[in-house]
Coordinates of C-alpha atoms and ligand atoms in Angstrom, one line a residue:
M5 CA 53.1 40.1 -101.6
A6 CA 52.0 43.5 -100.4
T7 CA 52.7 44.1 -96.7
K8 CA 49.8 45.0 -94.5
T9 CA 49.6 48.6 -93.3
T10 CA 49.5 49.2 -89.5
Q11 CA 45.9 50.3 -90.0
E12 CA 44.8 47.1 -91.8
D13 CA 46.5 45.1 -89.2
F14 CA 44.7 47.0 -86.4
Y15 CA 41.2 46.4 -87.9
E16 CA 42.0 42.7 -88.4
A17 CA 43.1 42.4 -84.8
V18 CA 39.9 44.2 -83.7
E19 CA 37.7 41.9 -85.7
A20 CA 39.6 38.8 -84.5
A21 CA 38.9 39.9 -80.9
S22 CA 35.1 40.1 -81.5
V23 CA 35.0 43.8 -80.9
A24 CA 33.8 46.5 -83.4
P25 CA 34.9 50.1 -83.8
L26 CA 31.9 52.3 -83.1
W27 CA 33.1 54.9 -85.6
R28 CA 32.7 52.4 -88.4
Q29 CA 29.1 51.6 -87.5
F30 CA 26.0 53.4 -88.7
N31 CA 25.6 56.7 -87.0
G32 CA 23.1 59.6 -87.0
E33 CA 20.4 57.0 -86.0
Q34 CA 16.8 57.4 -87.0
P35 CA 14.2 54.9 -88.1
T36 CA 14.8 53.7 -91.7
E37 CA 12.5 55.3 -94.2
P38 CA 10.9 53.9 -96.3
S39 CA 10.1 51.3 -93.7
P40 CA 12.3 48.2 -94.0
L41 CA 9.1 46.3 -93.7
P42 CA 6.7 47.6 -96.4
P43 CA 3.0 47.4 -95.9
F44 CA 1.3 44.2 -97.1
M45 CA -2.3 43.4 -97.8
W46 CA -4.3 40.1 -97.6
R47 CA -7.5 40.5 -99.6
W48 CA -10.6 38.8 -98.3
S49 CA -11.3 37.7 -101.9
S50 CA -8.2 35.4 -101.7
I51 CA -8.5 34.5 -98.0
S52 CA -12.2 33.6 -98.0
P53 CA -11.9 30.7 -100.5
L54 CA -9.0 29.3 -98.4
T55 CA -11.2 29.3 -95.3
E56 CA -13.8 27.3 -97.3
R57 CA -11.2 24.8 -98.3
A58 CA -9.7 24.6 -94.8
A59 CA -13.2 23.9 -93.4
R60 CA -13.7 21.1 -96.0
E61 CA -10.2 19.6 -96.2
V62 CA -8.7 20.0 -92.7
P63 CA -10.6 18.0 -90.0
M64 CA -10.4 19.5 -86.5
E65 CA -9.1 16.1 -85.2
D66 CA -5.9 16.7 -87.2
V67 CA -5.2 20.3 -85.9
E68 CA -5.4 22.0 -82.6
R69 CA -6.8 25.2 -84.2
R70 CA -7.9 25.6 -87.8
V71 CA -5.7 28.7 -88.2
L72 CA -4.1 30.2 -91.3
S73 CA -1.4 32.7 -90.1
L74 CA -0.8 35.9 -92.0
K75 CA 2.8 35.3 -92.9
N76 CA 4.3 38.6 -94.0
P77 CA 6.6 37.8 -97.0
H78 CA 8.7 40.9 -96.3
R79 CA 9.6 39.5 -92.8
G80 CA 11.9 36.9 -94.3
V81 CA 14.4 35.5 -91.8
A82 CA 13.1 37.8 -89.1
G83 CA 10.4 35.2 -88.4
P84 CA 6.8 34.2 -89.2
G85 CA 5.1 37.3 -87.7
T86 CA 2.9 39.8 -89.5
T87 CA 4.6 42.8 -88.0
K88 CA 7.7 42.8 -85.7
N89 CA 5.6 42.2 -82.6
L90 CA 2.2 41.0 -83.8
V91 CA 0.9 38.1 -85.7
G92 CA -2.5 38.0 -87.4
A93 CA -4.4 34.9 -88.4
I94 CA -7.7 33.6 -89.8
Q95 CA -9.5 30.9 -87.8
T96 CA -12.4 28.8 -89.0
L97 CA -14.8 26.7 -87.0
L98 CA -17.8 24.7 -88.4
P99 CA -21.1 24.1 -86.5
G100 CA -20.6 21.3 -83.9
E101 CA -16.8 21.8 -83.7
T102 CA -14.7 22.6 -80.6
A103 CA -11.2 23.9 -80.2
E104 CA -10.1 22.5 -76.8
A105 CA -8.8 24.7 -74.0
H106 CA -5.2 25.7 -73.8
R107 CA -3.3 28.7 -72.5
H108 CA -0.1 30.5 -73.4
S109 CA 2.0 33.5 -72.4
G110 CA 1.1 35.6 -75.4
N111 CA -2.0 37.8 -75.4
A112 CA -4.6 37.1 -78.1
L113 CA -7.8 38.6 -79.5
R114 CA -10.5 37.6 -81.9
F115 CA -12.5 39.9 -84.2
V116 CA -15.4 38.1 -86.0
L117 CA -15.2 38.5 -89.8
E118 CA -18.1 36.3 -90.9
G119 CA -20.8 34.2 -89.2
H120 CA -22.0 34.3 -85.6
G121 CA -23.1 32.3 -82.7
A122 CA -19.8 30.7 -81.6
E123 CA -18.5 31.0 -78.1
T124 CA -15.0 31.5 -76.7
I125 CA -14.7 30.4 -73.1
V126 CA -12.1 32.5 -71.3
D127 CA -11.1 31.5 -67.8
G128 CA -14.6 30.1 -67.4
K129 CA -16.5 33.1 -68.8
T130 CA -18.5 32.4 -71.9
C131 CA -18.2 35.1 -74.6
L132 CA -20.7 35.0 -77.4
M133 CA -19.0 35.8 -80.8
E134 CA -21.3 37.9 -83.1
E135 CA -20.1 39.6 -86.2
R136 CA -17.5 42.3 -85.5
D137 CA -17.4 41.6 -81.8
L138 CA -13.9 41.7 -80.1
I139 CA -13.1 38.9 -77.7
L140 CA -10.0 39.0 -75.5
T141 CA -8.0 35.9 -74.4
P142 CA -5.3 37.6 -72.4
L143 CA -2.0 36.1 -71.4
L144 CA -2.2 32.8 -69.5
S145 CA -6.0 32.8 -69.6
W146 CA -7.5 29.4 -70.4
H147 CA -9.4 29.5 -73.7
A148 CA -11.5 27.2 -75.8
H149 CA -13.7 27.9 -78.8
R150 CA -17.0 26.1 -79.6
H151 CA -19.5 26.6 -82.3
T152 CA -23.2 25.6 -82.3
A153 CA -24.9 27.9 -84.8
S154 CA -25.8 26.7 -88.3
E155 CA -23.2 28.4 -90.5
K156 CA -19.4 28.3 -90.3
I157 CA -17.7 31.1 -88.5
V158 CA -14.5 32.9 -89.5
W159 CA -12.6 35.3 -87.3
F160 CA -9.4 37.3 -87.2
D161 CA -6.9 36.4 -84.5
A162 CA -4.1 38.7 -83.4
L163 CA -1.4 37.7 -80.9
D164 CA 1.8 39.3 -79.6
I165 CA 3.6 36.0 -79.7
P166 CA 6.5 37.3 -82.0
L167 CA 7.5 39.6 -79.1
F168 CA 7.4 36.8 -76.6
R169 CA 9.5 34.6 -78.9
H170 CA 12.0 37.4 -79.5
M171 CA 12.4 37.5 -75.7
N172 CA 12.5 33.7 -75.5
A173 CA 9.6 34.0 -73.0
S174 CA 6.9 32.0 -74.8
F175 CA 5.1 29.2 -72.8
Y176 CA 2.3 27.0 -73.7
E177 CA 0.1 24.5 -71.7
E178 CA -2.7 22.2 -72.8
G179 CA -5.9 21.8 -71.0
P180 CA -8.1 20.7 -69.4
P181 CA -7.9 23.8 -67.1
P182 CA -7.9 23.4 -63.3
N183 CA -10.9 24.5 -61.3
L184 CA -11.0 28.3 -61.6
P185 CA -12.4 30.8 -59.1
P186 CA -15.7 32.3 -60.2
Q187 CA -15.3 35.7 -62.0
S188 CA -17.5 38.7 -62.1
P189 CA -19.4 38.7 -65.4
D190 CA -18.6 41.3 -68.0
A191 CA -21.9 43.0 -67.1
A192 CA -20.6 43.9 -63.7
F193 CA -18.0 46.2 -65.3
L194 CA -20.4 48.0 -67.5
Q195 CA -21.6 50.6 -65.0
G196 CA -19.4 53.7 -65.7
G197 CA -17.1 54.4 -62.8
L198 CA -18.0 51.3 -60.8
T199 CA -15.7 48.3 -60.5
P200 CA -16.5 45.2 -58.5
V201 CA -14.0 44.3 -55.7
D202 CA -14.5 40.6 -56.0
G203 CA -11.5 39.1 -54.3
N204 CA -9.8 38.1 -57.6
A205 CA -6.3 39.4 -58.0
R206 CA -6.7 42.1 -60.7
P207 CA -4.5 40.9 -63.6
P208 CA -2.9 43.4 -65.9
Y209 CA -5.7 43.2 -68.5
S210 CA -9.3 44.1 -68.9
P211 CA -11.8 42.2 -66.8
L212 CA -14.2 42.6 -69.8
F213 CA -13.5 39.8 -72.3
R214 CA -16.1 40.8 -74.9
Y215 CA -16.6 44.2 -76.6
P216 CA -19.7 43.9 -78.6
W217 CA -19.8 45.7 -82.0
A218 CA -23.2 47.3 -81.1
A219 CA -21.4 49.1 -78.2
V220 CA -18.8 50.4 -80.6
L221 CA -21.4 51.8 -83.0
Q222 CA -23.3 53.4 -80.1
A223 CA -20.1 55.0 -78.7
L224 CA -19.1 56.3 -82.2
S225 CA -22.5 57.9 -82.6
D226 CA -22.1 59.6 -79.2
M227 CA -18.8 61.2 -79.9
P228 CA -17.8 64.3 -82.0
A229 CA -15.7 64.0 -85.1
A230 CA -12.1 65.3 -85.3
D231 CA -11.1 68.1 -87.8
D232 CA -10.7 65.5 -90.6
G233 CA -14.1 64.1 -89.9
S234 CA -12.8 60.8 -88.4
R235 CA -13.7 59.3 -85.1
T236 CA -11.4 57.1 -83.1
L237 CA -12.4 54.8 -80.2
R238 CA -9.9 52.9 -78.1
Y239 CA -10.8 49.5 -76.5
T240 CA -9.8 50.1 -72.8
N241 CA -9.6 48.3 -69.6
P242 CA -12.5 49.8 -67.6
A243 CA -10.7 49.3 -64.3
T244 CA -7.7 51.4 -65.3
G245 CA -8.5 53.4 -68.5
G246 CA -5.4 51.8 -70.0
P247 CA -5.1 49.4 -72.9
A248 CA -7.2 46.2 -73.0
M249 CA -4.1 44.0 -72.7
T250 CA -0.5 44.7 -71.7
L251 CA 1.0 44.4 -75.2
I252 CA -2.0 44.8 -77.5
D253 CA -3.8 48.1 -77.8
C254 CA -6.9 48.2 -80.1
F255 CA -8.8 51.0 -81.8
V256 CA -11.7 51.6 -84.2
L257 CA -11.3 54.4 -86.7
A258 CA -14.5 55.6 -88.4
L259 CA -13.9 57.6 -91.5
A260 CA -15.8 60.4 -93.1
K261 CA -16.6 59.8 -96.8
D262 CA -14.3 61.3 -99.4
R263 CA -12.0 63.0 -96.8
D264 CA -8.4 62.2 -96.3
T265 CA -7.3 61.7 -92.7
I266 CA -4.5 63.9 -91.5
P267 CA -1.3 62.0 -92.3
Y268 CA 0.5 60.6 -89.2
R269 CA 3.5 58.4 -88.5
T270 CA 4.3 56.4 -85.3
T271 CA 7.0 54.1 -84.0
S272 CA 4.3 51.6 -83.3
D273 CA 3.0 49.0 -85.8
A274 CA -0.6 48.1 -86.6
L275 CA -2.6 45.4 -88.2
C276 CA -5.7 46.9 -89.9
V277 CA -8.9 45.0 -90.5
V278 CA -11.6 46.6 -92.7
A279 CA -14.6 46.3 -90.4
D280 CA -17.0 48.1 -92.7
G281 CA -17.2 50.0 -96.0
E282 CA -14.7 50.7 -98.7
G283 CA -11.8 53.1 -99.1
E284 CA -8.2 53.6 -99.8
S285 CA -5.0 54.1 -97.7
Q286 CA -1.8 55.8 -98.5
I287 CA 1.0 54.1 -96.6
G288 CA 4.4 55.6 -97.3
E289 CA 5.0 55.2 -101.0
H290 CA 2.2 52.6 -101.3
S291 CA -1.5 53.0 -101.9
F292 CA -4.1 50.3 -101.4
T293 CA -7.8 50.2 -102.1
W294 CA -9.8 48.1 -99.6
Q295 CA -13.1 46.6 -98.8
R296 CA -14.8 44.7 -96.1
N297 CA -12.6 42.1 -94.3
D298 CA -9.4 43.0 -96.2
I299 CA -6.4 43.0 -93.8
F300 CA -3.3 45.1 -94.1
T301 CA -0.3 46.2 -92.1
L302 CA 0.5 49.8 -91.1
P303 CA 4.3 49.8 -90.7
N304 CA 6.2 51.8 -88.2
W305 CA 7.4 55.3 -89.2
S306 CA 5.5 55.3 -92.6
W307 CA 3.3 58.3 -93.3
I308 CA -0.3 57.0 -93.2
S309 CA -3.6 58.5 -94.4
H310 CA -6.9 56.9 -95.1
K311 CA -9.9 57.9 -97.2
A312 CA -13.4 56.3 -97.2
V313 CA -15.2 56.0 -100.5
S314 CA -18.3 54.7 -98.8
G315 CA -20.2 56.4 -96.0
D316 CA -19.8 53.7 -93.4
A317 CA -16.1 52.9 -93.5
K318 CA -14.6 51.6 -90.3
L319 CA -11.1 50.2 -89.6
F320 CA -10.3 47.9 -86.7
L321 CA -6.7 48.5 -85.6
V322 CA -4.5 46.1 -83.5
T323 CA -1.4 47.8 -82.4
D324 CA 1.6 47.5 -80.0
R325 CA 1.3 51.2 -79.3
D326 CA 0.9 51.1 -75.5
A327 CA 3.7 48.6 -75.1
I328 CA 6.0 50.8 -77.2
D329 CA 4.9 53.8 -75.1
R330 CA 5.7 52.1 -71.8
L331 CA 9.1 51.2 -73.1
G332 CA 9.7 54.9 -73.8
M333 CA 9.9 54.3 -77.5
L334 CA 6.8 55.9 -78.8
R335 CA 7.2 58.9 -81.1
E336 CA 4.4 60.2 -83.2
E337 CA 4.0 63.0 -85.7
T338 CA 1.1 64.4 -87.7
R339 CA 1.5 66.5 -90.9
A340 CA -0.6 69.6 -90.7
Ligands
GTQ412 O1 -7.4 30.4 -80.9 O2 -6.1 29.9 -79.2 O3 -4.3 32.2 -84.4 O4 -3.5 29.7 -79.6 C1 -2.8 31.2 -82.8 C2 -2.7 30.6 -81.6 C3 -5.2 31.2 -82.4 C4 -6.2 30.3 -80.4 C5 -4.1 31.5 -83.2 C6 -3.7 30.3 -80.8 C7 -5.0 30.6 -81.2
FE2_413 FE1 -4.6 30.1 -77.9

Protein backbone atom coordinates (compact mmCIF):
# COMPACT_ATOMS: atom_id res chain seq x y z
CA MET A 1 0.00 0.00 0.00
CA ALA A 2 1.33 3.40 -1.05
CA THR A 3 2.01 5.69 1.85
CA LYS A 4 0.24 9.03 1.97
CA THR A 5 2.28 12.08 1.18
CA THR A 6 2.35 14.84 3.78
CA GLN A 7 0.27 16.96 1.39
CA GLU A 8 -2.49 14.36 0.99
CA ASP A 9 -2.54 13.90 4.70
CA PHE A 10 -2.89 17.66 5.18
CA TYR A 11 -5.90 17.97 2.81
CA GLU A 12 -7.61 14.99 4.42
CA ALA A 13 -7.11 16.52 7.86
CA VAL A 14 -8.47 19.84 6.61
CA GLU A 15 -11.59 18.18 5.20
CA ALA A 16 -12.14 16.08 8.33
CA ALA A 17 -12.15 19.31 10.37
CA SER A 18 -14.88 20.88 8.16
CA VAL A 19 -12.72 23.63 6.86
CA ALA A 20 -11.79 24.35 3.23
CA PRO A 21 -8.66 25.86 1.74
CA LEU A 22 -9.67 29.10 -0.01
CA TRP A 23 -6.95 28.58 -2.63
CA ARG A 24 -8.69 25.47 -3.91
CA GLN A 25 -12.04 27.22 -4.35
CA PHE A 26 -13.31 29.08 -7.40
CA ASN A 27 -11.58 32.39 -7.71
CA GLY A 28 -11.77 35.39 -10.06
CA GLU A 29 -15.47 35.61 -9.25
CA GLN A 30 -17.98 36.91 -11.78
CA PRO A 31 -21.54 35.92 -12.63
CA THR A 32 -21.62 32.66 -14.58
CA GLU A 33 -22.25 33.14 -18.25
CA PRO A 34 -24.28 31.80 -19.92
CA SER A 35 -26.67 32.08 -17.02
CA PRO A 36 -26.90 28.89 -14.92
CA LEU A 37 -30.65 29.41 -15.18
CA PRO A 38 -31.46 29.67 -18.92
CA PRO A 39 -34.55 31.60 -20.03
CA PHE A 40 -37.79 29.67 -20.16
CA MET A 41 -41.11 30.42 -21.84
CA TRP A 42 -44.71 29.43 -21.05
CA ARG A 43 -46.83 29.92 -24.15
CA TRP A 44 -50.38 31.11 -23.70
CA SER A 45 -51.43 28.51 -26.30
CA SER A 46 -50.48 25.76 -23.83
CA ILE A 47 -51.45 27.53 -20.59
CA SER A 48 -54.88 28.77 -21.70
CA PRO A 49 -56.40 25.26 -22.21
CA LEU A 50 -55.14 24.33 -18.71
CA THR A 51 -56.99 27.29 -17.20
CA GLU A 52 -60.14 26.02 -18.97
CA ARG A 53 -59.64 22.56 -17.55
CA ALA A 54 -58.79 23.84 -14.07
CA ALA A 55 -62.00 25.91 -14.11
CA ARG A 56 -64.05 22.83 -15.09
CA GLU A 57 -62.27 20.12 -13.12
CA VAL A 58 -61.05 21.81 -9.93
CA PRO A 59 -63.83 23.12 -7.65
CA MET A 60 -62.94 26.12 -5.48
CA GLU A 61 -64.16 24.16 -2.43
CA ASP A 62 -61.13 21.87 -2.88
CA VAL A 63 -58.47 24.56 -3.23
CA GLU A 64 -57.75 27.81 -1.49
CA ARG A 65 -56.67 29.48 -4.74
CA ARG A 66 -57.11 27.99 -8.24
CA VAL A 67 -53.49 28.65 -9.11
CA LEU A 68 -51.05 26.97 -11.48
CA SER A 69 -47.51 28.04 -10.58
CA LEU A 70 -44.93 28.56 -13.30
CA LYS A 71 -42.42 25.98 -12.21
CA ASN A 72 -39.12 26.65 -13.94
CA PRO A 73 -37.76 23.21 -14.95
CA HIS A 74 -34.21 24.62 -14.89
CA ARG A 75 -34.50 25.45 -11.17
CA GLY A 76 -34.34 21.78 -10.17
CA VAL A 77 -33.38 21.29 -6.55
CA ALA A 78 -33.09 25.06 -6.04
CA GLY A 79 -36.84 25.09 -5.43
CA PRO A 80 -40.16 25.67 -7.11
CA GLY A 81 -39.65 29.34 -8.08
CA THR A 82 -39.76 30.82 -11.56
CA THR A 83 -36.57 32.83 -11.01
CA LYS A 84 -34.31 32.86 -7.93
CA ASN A 85 -36.45 35.34 -6.02
CA LEU A 86 -39.78 35.43 -7.84
CA VAL A 87 -42.55 33.01 -8.63
CA GLY A 88 -45.13 33.56 -11.34
CA ALA A 89 -48.50 31.80 -11.49
CA ILE A 90 -51.80 31.73 -13.35
CA GLN A 91 -55.00 32.11 -11.36
CA THR A 92 -58.52 31.41 -12.63
CA LEU A 93 -61.83 32.45 -11.11
CA LEU A 94 -65.33 31.73 -12.45
CA PRO A 95 -68.33 34.04 -12.11
CA GLY A 96 -69.84 33.70 -8.64
CA GLU A 97 -66.64 32.36 -7.08
CA THR A 98 -64.64 33.80 -4.19
CA ALA A 99 -61.11 33.14 -2.94
CA GLU A 100 -61.32 33.89 0.78
CA ALA A 101 -59.14 36.42 2.60
CA HIS A 102 -55.68 35.49 3.83
CA ARG A 103 -52.35 37.23 4.26
CA HIS A 104 -48.69 36.32 4.08
CA SER A 105 -45.27 37.86 4.38
CA GLY A 106 -44.51 37.76 0.64
CA ASN A 107 -45.50 40.62 -1.65
CA ALA A 108 -47.80 39.73 -4.53
CA LEU A 109 -49.28 41.33 -7.62
CA ARG A 110 -51.93 40.48 -10.19
CA PHE A 111 -51.89 41.36 -13.90
CA VAL A 112 -55.12 40.53 -15.71
CA LEU A 113 -54.61 38.33 -18.79
CA GLU A 114 -58.14 37.57 -19.89
CA GLY A 115 -61.61 38.62 -18.72
CA HIS A 116 -62.64 41.48 -16.47
CA GLY A 117 -64.94 42.54 -13.69
CA ALA A 118 -63.46 40.60 -10.75
CA GLU A 119 -62.42 42.40 -7.58
CA THR A 120 -59.49 41.99 -5.25
CA ILE A 121 -60.14 43.35 -1.76
CA VAL A 122 -56.85 44.57 -0.26
CA ASP A 123 -56.95 45.62 3.41
CA GLY A 124 -60.57 46.60 2.83
CA LYS A 125 -60.02 48.54 -0.40
CA THR A 126 -61.90 47.09 -3.37
CA CYS A 127 -59.80 47.00 -6.55
CA LEU A 128 -61.60 46.36 -9.82
CA MET A 129 -59.72 43.99 -12.13
CA GLU A 130 -59.99 44.97 -15.79
CA GLU A 131 -57.85 43.51 -18.55
CA ARG A 132 -54.14 44.45 -18.11
CA ASP A 133 -54.72 46.26 -14.80
CA LEU A 134 -52.03 45.74 -12.16
CA ILE A 135 -53.27 45.06 -8.62
CA LEU A 136 -50.92 45.02 -5.63
CA THR A 137 -51.41 42.85 -2.57
CA PRO A 138 -48.33 43.89 -0.58
CA LEU A 139 -46.74 41.98 2.25
CA LEU A 140 -49.08 41.18 5.15
CA SER A 141 -52.06 42.89 3.50
CA TRP A 142 -55.30 40.94 3.82
CA HIS A 143 -56.52 39.96 0.37
CA ALA A 144 -59.51 38.15 -1.08
CA HIS A 145 -60.68 37.79 -4.68
CA ARG A 146 -64.25 37.65 -5.90
CA HIS A 147 -65.77 37.48 -9.34
CA THR A 148 -69.24 38.60 -10.35
CA ALA A 149 -69.02 39.29 -14.11
CA SER A 150 -70.29 36.79 -16.69
CA GLU A 151 -67.07 35.27 -18.12
CA LYS A 152 -64.20 33.56 -16.36
CA ILE A 153 -61.21 35.70 -15.47
CA VAL A 154 -57.56 34.63 -15.67
CA TRP A 155 -54.73 36.65 -14.24
CA PHE A 156 -50.98 36.43 -13.79
CA ASP A 157 -49.74 36.38 -10.19
CA ALA A 158 -46.18 37.21 -9.19
CA LEU A 159 -44.80 36.85 -5.67
CA ASP A 160 -41.41 37.20 -3.97
CA ILE A 161 -42.04 34.15 -1.78
CA PRO A 162 -38.91 32.24 -3.00
CA LEU A 163 -36.77 34.94 -1.37
CA PHE A 164 -38.78 34.82 1.87
CA ARG A 165 -38.43 31.02 1.91
CA HIS A 166 -34.71 31.24 1.24
CA MET A 167 -34.47 33.49 4.31
CA ASN A 168 -36.77 31.17 6.30
CA ALA A 169 -38.99 34.21 6.89
CA SER A 170 -42.25 33.15 5.24
CA PHE A 171 -45.46 33.46 7.30
CA TYR A 172 -49.07 32.80 6.43
CA GLU A 173 -52.39 33.53 8.16
CA GLU A 174 -55.96 32.65 7.22
CA GLY A 175 -58.81 35.15 7.48
CA PRO A 176 -61.27 36.45 8.28
CA PRO A 177 -59.33 39.67 8.78
CA PRO A 178 -59.80 41.77 11.93
CA ASN A 179 -61.49 45.18 11.72
CA LEU A 180 -59.13 47.36 9.75
CA PRO A 181 -58.83 51.17 9.95
CA PRO A 182 -60.34 53.00 6.98
CA GLN A 183 -57.81 53.79 4.29
CA SER A 184 -57.60 56.67 1.86
CA PRO A 185 -58.94 55.50 -1.50
CA ASP A 186 -56.53 55.22 -4.43
CA ALA A 187 -58.09 58.37 -5.93
CA ALA A 188 -56.70 60.41 -3.01
CA PHE A 189 -53.17 59.66 -4.24
CA LEU A 190 -53.75 60.56 -7.87
CA GLN A 191 -53.17 64.32 -7.62
CA GLY A 192 -49.52 64.76 -8.57
CA GLY A 193 -47.37 65.98 -5.68
CA LEU A 194 -50.12 65.69 -3.06
CA THR A 195 -50.24 62.86 -0.51
CA PRO A 196 -52.95 62.50 2.16
CA VAL A 197 -51.71 62.50 5.75
CA ASP A 198 -54.45 60.22 7.00
CA GLY A 199 -53.13 58.95 10.31
CA ASN A 200 -52.32 55.49 8.93
CA ALA A 201 -48.74 54.39 9.42
CA ARG A 202 -47.18 54.59 5.97
CA PRO A 203 -46.09 51.03 5.18
CA PRO A 204 -43.14 50.42 2.86
CA TYR A 205 -45.29 50.00 -0.24
CA SER A 206 -47.49 52.03 -2.52
CA PRO A 207 -50.77 53.32 -1.06
CA LEU A 208 -52.18 52.82 -4.58
CA PHE A 209 -53.28 49.20 -4.98
CA ARG A 210 -54.63 49.45 -8.52
CA TYR A 211 -52.73 50.72 -11.57
CA PRO A 212 -55.25 50.76 -14.42
CA TRP A 213 -53.98 49.90 -17.90
CA ALA A 214 -55.68 53.01 -19.31
CA ALA A 215 -53.32 55.12 -17.16
CA VAL A 216 -50.33 53.20 -18.52
CA LEU A 217 -51.41 53.84 -22.11
CA GLN A 218 -51.93 57.53 -21.37
CA ALA A 219 -48.52 57.90 -19.68
CA LEU A 220 -46.82 56.07 -22.56
CA SER A 221 -48.38 58.40 -25.10
CA ASP A 222 -47.22 61.41 -23.05
CA MET A 223 -43.55 60.41 -22.93
CA PRO A 224 -40.80 60.61 -25.54
CA ALA A 225 -39.14 57.52 -27.00
CA ALA A 226 -35.56 56.50 -26.22
CA ASP A 227 -32.90 56.28 -28.96
CA ASP A 228 -34.01 52.74 -29.87
CA GLY A 229 -37.65 53.85 -30.14
CA SER A 230 -38.73 52.12 -26.92
CA ARG A 231 -40.58 53.68 -23.98
CA THR A 232 -40.25 52.43 -20.40
CA LEU A 233 -42.60 53.19 -17.53
CA ARG A 234 -42.05 52.17 -13.94
CA TYR A 235 -44.92 51.46 -11.52
CA THR A 236 -43.95 53.63 -8.55
CA ASN A 237 -45.08 54.36 -5.03
CA PRO A 238 -46.47 57.90 -5.46
CA ALA A 239 -45.57 58.76 -1.85
CA THR A 240 -41.84 58.06 -2.35
CA GLY A 241 -41.13 57.76 -6.08
CA GLY A 242 -39.63 54.34 -5.23
CA PRO A 243 -40.73 50.85 -6.26
CA ALA A 244 -44.38 49.89 -5.78
CA MET A 245 -43.40 47.18 -3.26
CA THR A 246 -40.22 46.49 -1.28
CA LEU A 247 -38.99 43.44 -3.21
CA ILE A 248 -40.96 43.65 -6.48
CA ASP A 249 -40.34 46.42 -8.99
CA CYS A 250 -42.55 46.54 -12.12
CA PHE A 251 -42.18 48.13 -15.53
CA VAL A 252 -43.92 48.38 -18.88
CA LEU A 253 -41.74 48.41 -21.98
CA ALA A 254 -43.39 49.63 -25.19
CA LEU A 255 -41.43 48.69 -28.32
CA ALA A 256 -41.07 50.37 -31.70
CA LYS A 257 -41.95 48.07 -34.61
CA ASP A 258 -38.99 46.36 -36.34
CA ARG A 259 -36.32 47.98 -34.13
CA ASP A 260 -34.04 46.02 -31.81
CA THR A 261 -33.74 47.47 -28.33
CA ILE A 262 -30.20 48.26 -27.19
CA PRO A 263 -28.85 45.05 -25.61
CA TYR A 264 -28.46 45.24 -21.83
CA ARG A 265 -27.66 42.91 -18.98
CA THR A 266 -28.39 43.25 -15.29
CA THR A 267 -27.80 41.33 -12.09
CA SER A 268 -31.58 41.46 -11.44
CA ASP A 269 -34.03 38.86 -12.78
CA ALA A 270 -37.36 39.52 -14.51
CA LEU A 271 -40.57 37.76 -15.39
CA CYS A 272 -41.93 39.09 -18.66
CA VAL A 273 -45.60 38.99 -19.69
CA VAL A 274 -46.56 39.93 -23.24
CA ALA A 275 -49.20 42.57 -22.57
CA ASP A 276 -49.79 43.38 -26.20
CA GLY A 277 -48.57 42.65 -29.71
CA GLU A 278 -46.02 40.27 -31.15
CA GLY A 279 -42.28 40.20 -31.33
CA GLU A 280 -39.08 38.36 -30.59
CA SER A 281 -36.44 38.50 -27.88
CA GLN A 282 -32.79 37.54 -27.89
CA ILE A 283 -31.81 36.37 -24.40
CA GLY A 284 -28.18 35.26 -24.21
CA GLU A 285 -27.84 32.41 -26.73
CA HIS A 286 -31.59 31.88 -26.92
CA SER A 287 -34.18 33.50 -29.13
CA PHE A 288 -37.93 33.41 -28.60
CA THR A 289 -40.82 34.65 -30.66
CA TRP A 290 -43.78 35.76 -28.62
CA GLN A 291 -47.35 36.90 -28.70
CA ARG A 292 -50.04 38.15 -26.34
CA ASN A 293 -50.06 36.54 -22.86
CA ASP A 294 -46.91 34.47 -23.40
CA ILE A 295 -44.73 34.59 -20.28
CA PHE A 296 -40.95 34.19 -20.14
CA THR A 297 -38.00 34.78 -17.87
CA LEU A 298 -35.17 37.27 -18.39
CA PRO A 299 -32.30 35.73 -16.43
CA ASN A 300 -29.65 37.65 -14.54
CA TRP A 301 -26.53 38.66 -16.50
CA SER A 302 -27.76 37.47 -19.92
CA TRP A 303 -27.62 39.98 -22.78
CA ILE A 304 -31.20 40.91 -23.63
CA SER A 305 -32.70 42.61 -26.67
CA HIS A 306 -36.32 42.75 -27.84
CA LYS A 307 -37.89 43.51 -31.20
CA ALA A 308 -41.55 44.10 -31.99
CA VAL A 309 -42.98 42.71 -35.20
CA SER A 310 -46.32 44.45 -34.60
CA GLY A 311 -46.88 48.14 -33.91
CA ASP A 312 -48.41 47.84 -30.46
CA ALA A 313 -46.00 45.49 -28.64
CA LYS A 314 -45.79 46.00 -24.89
CA LEU A 315 -44.06 43.88 -22.27
CA PHE A 316 -44.99 43.90 -18.59
CA LEU A 317 -41.88 43.21 -16.47
CA VAL A 318 -41.82 42.01 -12.88
CA THR A 319 -38.34 42.33 -11.40
CA ASP A 320 -36.35 42.13 -8.17
CA ARG A 321 -34.27 45.07 -9.41
CA ASP A 322 -34.83 47.56 -6.60
CA ALA A 323 -34.25 44.93 -3.92
CA ILE A 324 -30.97 43.93 -5.60
CA ASP A 325 -30.05 47.62 -5.81
CA ARG A 326 -30.75 48.25 -2.11
CA LEU A 327 -28.58 45.25 -1.29
CA GLY A 328 -25.76 46.92 -3.23
CA MET A 329 -25.74 44.08 -5.79
CA LEU A 330 -27.12 45.82 -8.86
CA ARG A 331 -24.81 46.03 -11.82
CA GLU A 332 -26.06 46.89 -15.31
CA GLU A 333 -24.48 47.32 -18.71
CA THR A 334 -25.70 48.28 -22.14
CA ARG A 335 -23.95 47.39 -25.42
CA ALA A 336 -23.66 50.49 -27.56
O1 LIG B 1 -54.02 35.05 -4.83
O2 LIG B 1 -53.48 35.21 -2.76
O3 LIG B 1 -50.36 32.60 -7.06
O4 LIG B 1 -51.58 33.61 -1.85
C1 LIG B 1 -49.91 32.27 -4.77
C2 LIG B 1 -50.22 32.54 -3.45
C3 LIG B 1 -51.75 33.63 -5.46
C4 LIG B 1 -53.26 34.78 -3.88
C5 LIG B 1 -50.67 32.83 -5.78
C6 LIG B 1 -51.30 33.35 -3.14
C7 LIG B 1 -52.08 33.90 -4.16
FE1 LIG C 1 -52.22 35.40 -1.21
